[in-house]
mmCIF file of C-alpha atoms in Angstrom:
data_model
loop_
_atom_site.group_PDB
_atom_site.id
_atom_site.type_symbol
_atom_site.label_atom_id
_atom_site.label_comp_id
_atom_site.label_asym_id
_atom_site.label_seq_id
_atom_site.Cartn_x
_atom_site.Cartn_y
_atom_site.Cartn_z
ATOM 1 C CA UNK A 1210 66.970 189.090 31.165
ATOM 2 C CA UNK A 1211 68.750 191.185 28.187
ATOM 3 C CA UNK A 1212 68.681 188.309 26.134
ATOM 4 C CA UNK A 1213 64.774 188.246 26.218
ATOM 5 C CA UNK A 1214 65.134 192.054 24.768
ATOM 6 C CA UNK A 1215 66.931 190.488 21.423
ATOM 7 C CA UNK A 1216 63.352 189.266 18.870
ATOM 8 C CA UNK A 1217 65.727 186.626 18.207
ATOM 9 C CA UNK A 1218 66.610 184.957 21.342
ATOM 10 C CA UNK A 1219 62.951 184.923 22.454
ATOM 11 C CA UNK A 1220 62.606 181.268 21.114
ATOM 12 C CA UNK A 1221 64.730 180.377 24.395
ATOM 13 C CA UNK A 1222 68.624 178.905 24.990
ATOM 14 C CA UNK A 1223 68.576 176.769 22.008
ATOM 15 C CA UNK A 1224 68.260 179.591 19.482
ATOM 16 C CA UNK A 1225 71.182 181.489 21.545
ATOM 17 C CA UNK A 1226 73.554 178.746 21.298
ATOM 18 C CA UNK A 1227 72.924 178.628 17.592
ATOM 19 C CA UNK A 1228 74.035 181.947 16.982
ATOM 20 C CA UNK A 1229 77.082 181.336 19.734
ATOM 21 C CA UNK A 1230 77.940 178.129 16.718
ATOM 22 C CA UNK A 1231 77.504 180.227 13.727
ATOM 23 C CA UNK A 1232 79.607 183.074 15.546
ATOM 24 C CA UNK A 1233 82.219 180.907 17.000
ATOM 25 C CA UNK A 1234 82.617 177.766 15.041
ATOM 26 C CA UNK A 1235 81.200 178.105 11.802
ATOM 27 C CA UNK A 1236 82.424 181.401 10.777
ATOM 28 C CA UNK A 1237 84.780 180.253 8.213
ATOM 29 C CA UNK A 1238 82.277 177.678 6.609
ATOM 30 C CA UNK A 1239 80.530 177.837 3.642
ATOM 31 C CA UNK A 1240 76.727 178.495 4.111
ATOM 32 C CA UNK A 1241 75.953 174.849 1.977
ATOM 33 C CA UNK A 1242 73.372 172.115 2.521
ATOM 34 C CA UNK A 1243 75.828 171.098 5.772
ATOM 35 C CA UNK A 1244 76.133 174.376 7.354
ATOM 36 C CA UNK A 1245 72.443 174.201 9.569
ATOM 37 C CA UNK A 1246 72.861 170.352 10.338
ATOM 38 C CA UNK A 1247 76.069 171.703 11.546
ATOM 39 C CA UNK A 1248 74.534 174.121 13.664
ATOM 40 C CA UNK A 1249 72.683 172.811 15.388
ATOM 41 C CA UNK A 1250 74.678 169.504 16.230
ATOM 42 C CA UNK A 1251 76.947 171.968 17.473
ATOM 43 C CA UNK A 1252 74.482 173.805 19.112
ATOM 44 C CA UNK A 1253 73.371 170.371 21.063
ATOM 45 C CA UNK A 1254 76.812 169.774 21.732
ATOM 46 C CA UNK A 1255 77.830 173.304 23.353
ATOM 47 C CA UNK A 1256 74.450 172.652 25.333
ATOM 48 C CA UNK A 1257 75.808 169.630 26.993
ATOM 49 C CA UNK A 1258 79.361 171.190 27.715
ATOM 50 C CA UNK A 1259 77.685 174.682 28.985
ATOM 51 C CA UNK A 1260 75.767 176.455 31.317
ATOM 52 C CA UNK A 1261 73.233 178.825 30.562
ATOM 53 C CA UNK A 1262 74.937 181.672 31.981
ATOM 54 C CA UNK A 1263 77.928 180.719 30.163
ATOM 55 C CA UNK A 1264 76.057 180.230 26.770
ATOM 56 C CA UNK A 1265 74.632 183.461 27.209
ATOM 57 C CA UNK A 1266 78.015 185.059 28.059
ATOM 58 C CA UNK A 1267 79.467 183.385 24.873
ATOM 59 C CA UNK A 1268 76.773 184.937 22.874
ATOM 60 C CA UNK A 1269 76.964 188.975 24.221
ATOM 61 C CA UNK A 1270 80.817 188.196 23.871
ATOM 62 C CA UNK A 1271 80.888 187.487 19.995
ATOM 63 C CA UNK A 1272 78.235 189.159 18.566
ATOM 64 C CA UNK A 1273 78.423 192.554 15.800
ATOM 65 C CA UNK A 1274 77.140 195.594 16.978
ATOM 66 C CA UNK A 1275 77.950 197.649 14.509
ATOM 67 C CA UNK A 1276 80.962 200.700 13.958
ATOM 68 C CA UNK A 1277 84.046 197.285 14.219
ATOM 69 C CA UNK A 1278 82.601 196.470 17.842
ATOM 70 C CA UNK A 1279 82.520 192.977 17.892
ATOM 71 C CA UNK A 1280 81.467 191.609 21.648
ATOM 72 C CA UNK A 1281 79.344 193.607 24.192
ATOM 73 C CA UNK A 1282 82.661 195.192 25.687
ATOM 74 C CA UNK A 1283 83.653 196.851 22.642
ATOM 75 C CA UNK A 1284 79.974 197.920 22.110
ATOM 76 C CA UNK A 1285 80.248 199.665 25.559
ATOM 77 C CA UNK A 1286 82.925 201.715 24.755
ATOM 78 C CA UNK A 1287 81.952 202.396 20.834
ATOM 79 C CA UNK A 1288 78.718 203.653 21.993
ATOM 80 C CA UNK A 1289 78.969 205.111 25.427
ATOM 81 C CA UNK A 1290 83.065 205.245 25.913
ATOM 82 C CA UNK A 1291 82.448 203.097 29.338
ATOM 83 C CA UNK A 1292 83.230 199.757 30.430
ATOM 84 C CA UNK A 1293 80.335 197.383 29.763
ATOM 85 C CA UNK A 1294 80.343 196.742 33.603
ATOM 86 C CA UNK A 1295 79.328 200.405 33.918
ATOM 87 C CA UNK A 1296 76.003 200.071 31.401
ATOM 88 C CA UNK A 1297 73.326 201.270 32.741
ATOM 89 C CA UNK A 1298 70.125 199.449 32.264
ATOM 90 C CA UNK A 1299 69.059 201.261 29.384
ATOM 91 C CA UNK A 1300 72.234 201.353 27.895
ATOM 92 C CA UNK A 1301 71.854 197.658 28.331
ATOM 93 C CA UNK A 1302 68.847 197.223 26.423
ATOM 94 C CA UNK A 1303 69.872 199.718 23.980
ATOM 95 C CA UNK A 1304 72.911 197.489 22.904
ATOM 96 C CA UNK A 1305 71.577 194.039 22.801
ATOM 97 C CA UNK A 1306 68.170 195.678 20.697
ATOM 98 C CA UNK A 1307 71.047 196.222 18.215
ATOM 99 C CA UNK A 1308 72.102 193.237 17.754
ATOM 100 C CA UNK A 1309 69.520 191.931 15.663
ATOM 101 C CA UNK A 1310 70.584 194.269 12.366
ATOM 102 C CA UNK A 1311 73.411 197.439 13.613
ATOM 103 C CA UNK A 1312 73.228 198.888 10.116
ATOM 104 C CA UNK A 1313 69.524 199.144 10.627
ATOM 105 C CA UNK A 1314 69.305 200.318 13.934
ATOM 106 C CA UNK A 1315 72.320 202.584 13.771
ATOM 107 C CA UNK A 1316 71.700 205.361 16.105
ATOM 108 C CA UNK A 1317 73.270 207.770 14.209
ATOM 109 C CA UNK A 1318 72.693 207.043 10.414
ATOM 110 C CA UNK A 1319 69.040 205.622 10.714
ATOM 111 C CA UNK A 1320 68.050 207.749 14.734
ATOM 112 C CA UNK A 1321 64.198 207.034 14.066
ATOM 113 C CA UNK A 1322 64.289 203.430 13.291
ATOM 114 C CA UNK A 1323 66.960 203.407 15.798
ATOM 115 C CA UNK A 1324 65.097 204.944 18.663
ATOM 116 C CA UNK A 1325 61.910 202.690 18.011
ATOM 117 C CA UNK A 1326 64.266 199.632 18.262
ATOM 118 C CA UNK A 1327 64.883 201.209 21.489
ATOM 119 C CA UNK A 1328 61.840 201.740 22.745
ATOM 120 C CA UNK A 1329 60.902 198.038 21.526
ATOM 121 C CA UNK A 1330 63.286 196.645 23.537
ATOM 122 C CA UNK A 1331 62.814 199.116 26.413
ATOM 123 C CA UNK A 1332 59.271 198.046 26.302
ATOM 124 C CA UNK A 1333 60.430 194.342 26.678
ATOM 125 C CA UNK A 1334 62.512 194.978 29.875
ATOM 126 C CA UNK A 1335 59.453 196.214 31.366
ATOM 127 C CA UNK A 1336 57.453 193.069 30.639
ATOM 128 C CA UNK A 1337 59.953 191.105 32.083
ATOM 129 C CA UNK A 1338 59.543 193.170 35.351
ATOM 130 C CA UNK A 1339 62.909 195.073 35.780
ATOM 131 C CA UNK A 1340 61.908 198.257 35.498
ATOM 132 C CA UNK A 1341 58.531 200.077 36.091
ATOM 133 C CA UNK A 1342 57.581 202.529 33.252
ATOM 134 C CA UNK A 1343 54.843 203.634 31.618
ATOM 135 C CA UNK A 1344 55.012 203.481 27.660
ATOM 136 C CA UNK A 1345 55.246 207.875 27.379
ATOM 137 C CA UNK A 1346 58.081 207.205 29.810
ATOM 138 C CA UNK A 1347 59.690 204.834 28.112
ATOM 139 C CA UNK A 1348 60.084 207.157 24.827
ATOM 140 C CA UNK A 1349 61.243 209.747 26.812
ATOM 141 C CA UNK A 1350 64.266 207.159 28.717
ATOM 142 C CA UNK A 1351 64.895 205.867 25.142
ATOM 143 C CA UNK A 1352 65.256 209.052 23.799
ATOM 144 C CA UNK A 1353 67.117 210.372 26.843
ATOM 145 C CA UNK A 1354 69.927 207.610 26.348
ATOM 146 C CA UNK A 1355 70.459 207.357 22.810
ATOM 147 C CA UNK A 1356 74.125 207.681 21.788
ATOM 148 C CA UNK A 1357 74.725 210.567 20.236
ATOM 149 C CA UNK A 1358 78.288 209.814 18.902
ATOM 150 C CA UNK A 1359 79.758 206.600 18.587
ATOM 151 C CA UNK A 1360 83.983 206.046 18.903
ATOM 152 C CA UNK A 1361 84.087 204.457 15.911
ATOM 153 C CA UNK A 1362 87.128 201.485 16.105
ATOM 154 C CA UNK A 1363 88.073 201.295 12.713
ATOM 155 C CA UNK A 1364 90.620 198.453 11.423
ATOM 156 C CA UNK A 1365 94.113 199.563 12.158
ATOM 157 C CA UNK A 1366 96.038 198.910 9.182
ATOM 158 C CA UNK A 1367 98.817 195.726 10.340
ATOM 159 C CA UNK A 1368 101.850 196.019 8.726
ATOM 160 C CA UNK A 1369 102.181 192.234 7.214
ATOM 161 C CA UNK A 1370 105.616 190.944 8.510
ATOM 162 C CA UNK A 1371 108.037 187.819 9.346
ATOM 163 C CA UNK A 1372 107.239 188.556 12.635
ATOM 164 C CA UNK A 1373 103.285 189.370 12.909
ATOM 165 C CA UNK A 1374 102.821 186.438 10.731
ATOM 166 C CA UNK A 1375 104.275 183.960 13.206
ATOM 167 C CA UNK A 1376 102.292 185.318 15.930
ATOM 168 C CA UNK A 1377 99.045 184.995 13.581
ATOM 169 C CA UNK A 1378 100.419 181.069 12.936
ATOM 170 C CA UNK A 1379 100.754 180.686 16.534
ATOM 171 C CA UNK A 1380 97.633 181.818 17.846
ATOM 172 C CA UNK A 1381 95.760 179.820 14.675
ATOM 173 C CA UNK A 1382 97.658 176.513 14.701
ATOM 174 C CA UNK A 1383 100.229 175.927 17.367
ATOM 175 C CA UNK A 1384 98.220 176.918 20.508
ATOM 176 C CA UNK A 1385 94.748 176.510 21.954
ATOM 177 C CA UNK A 1386 95.114 179.525 23.964
ATOM 178 C CA UNK A 1387 91.955 181.073 21.872
ATOM 179 C CA UNK A 1388 90.241 178.015 21.474
ATOM 180 C CA UNK A 1389 89.749 173.826 21.194
ATOM 181 C CA UNK A 1390 89.114 174.231 17.220
ATOM 182 C CA UNK A 1391 91.181 175.833 14.276
ATOM 183 C CA UNK A 1392 87.276 177.367 13.861
ATOM 184 C CA UNK A 1393 86.780 178.829 17.403
ATOM 185 C CA UNK A 1394 90.429 179.946 17.316
ATOM 186 C CA UNK A 1395 90.071 181.616 14.130
ATOM 187 C CA UNK A 1396 86.576 183.350 15.229
ATOM 188 C CA UNK A 1397 88.539 184.615 18.210
ATOM 189 C CA UNK A 1398 91.431 186.120 16.478
ATOM 190 C CA UNK A 1399 89.512 187.815 13.118
ATOM 191 C CA UNK A 1400 86.068 188.086 15.294
ATOM 192 C CA UNK A 1401 86.895 188.181 19.064
ATOM 193 C CA UNK A 1402 87.688 192.487 19.308
ATOM 194 C CA UNK A 1403 90.874 191.211 20.624
ATOM 195 C CA UNK A 1404 94.175 193.601 21.924
ATOM 196 C CA UNK A 1405 97.289 191.393 21.132
ATOM 197 C CA UNK A 1406 100.217 193.017 22.363
ATOM 198 C CA UNK A 1407 103.584 191.249 21.646
ATOM 199 C CA UNK A 1408 107.544 192.050 22.417
ATOM 200 C CA UNK A 1409 107.470 193.665 18.833
ATOM 201 C CA UNK A 1410 108.225 197.594 18.974
ATOM 202 C CA UNK A 1411 107.446 199.085 16.230
ATOM 203 C CA UNK A 1412 109.647 202.437 16.313
ATOM 204 C CA UNK A 1413 112.503 200.314 17.196
ATOM 205 C CA UNK A 1414 112.158 197.710 14.309
ATOM 206 C CA UNK A 1415 111.618 200.656 11.969
ATOM 207 C CA UNK A 1416 114.671 202.499 13.242
ATOM 208 C CA UNK A 1417 116.854 199.174 12.652
ATOM 209 C CA UNK A 1418 114.896 198.859 9.240
ATOM 210 C CA UNK A 1419 116.467 202.237 8.213
ATOM 211 C CA UNK A 1420 120.148 201.144 9.559
ATOM 212 C CA UNK A 1421 120.126 198.555 7.412
ATOM 213 C CA UNK A 1422 119.789 200.899 4.022
ATOM 214 C CA UNK A 1423 122.465 202.372 5.464
ATOM 215 C CA UNK A 1424 124.891 199.924 5.356
ATOM 216 C CA UNK A 1425 127.463 199.823 2.473
ATOM 217 C CA UNK A 1426 126.692 197.494 -0.409
ATOM 218 C CA UNK A 1427 129.126 194.820 0.389
ATOM 219 C CA UNK A 1428 127.836 192.646 -2.815
ATOM 220 C CA UNK A 1429 130.782 191.660 -5.422
ATOM 221 C CA UNK A 1430 130.973 193.802 -8.770
#
């Protein structure tokens, strides 16, 4: 149902599949003459391997929703401060309607346009038969459920060290945990909204680095 809220998805599953391919498999490729051919080819292969529900789940989880939120789970936290499983149907409709143009439909900086898009999304939900509301009720419901603020997820500055580079290299080149191909792994690592926990304790490491600086200089004069 929520997929149909998005205008770009109204053309059917194949359109959604192509968006998944763009987000996951072709994120690192230039938009040259072969890009569209690869997108169509990969979409056909993906539809052979995955069910429609699996493709839709990946679509939800790879879209960009604004404010550094990649994936609907991150978007639920940013805009509504809750887990995705706790979203109301109105909140879900807002997020899916946002996908088409997150900057244009930004509820903080473009509130009027965002509200208009939200009304369109809820109207589609009504037309699909999931809610029963009049046009006036839809407008009121949208206004009542519009996010009034965001919990921004800014890019955290990461100090590049030998350790972090080893972790990145492992995930991109030595493991298939994030995907079968390099393109899949790259997209998931840099656009998947992941939180990666390692054994590195930055405070302990910083203390160790300071201790090294205090060691006497043993170099030969």
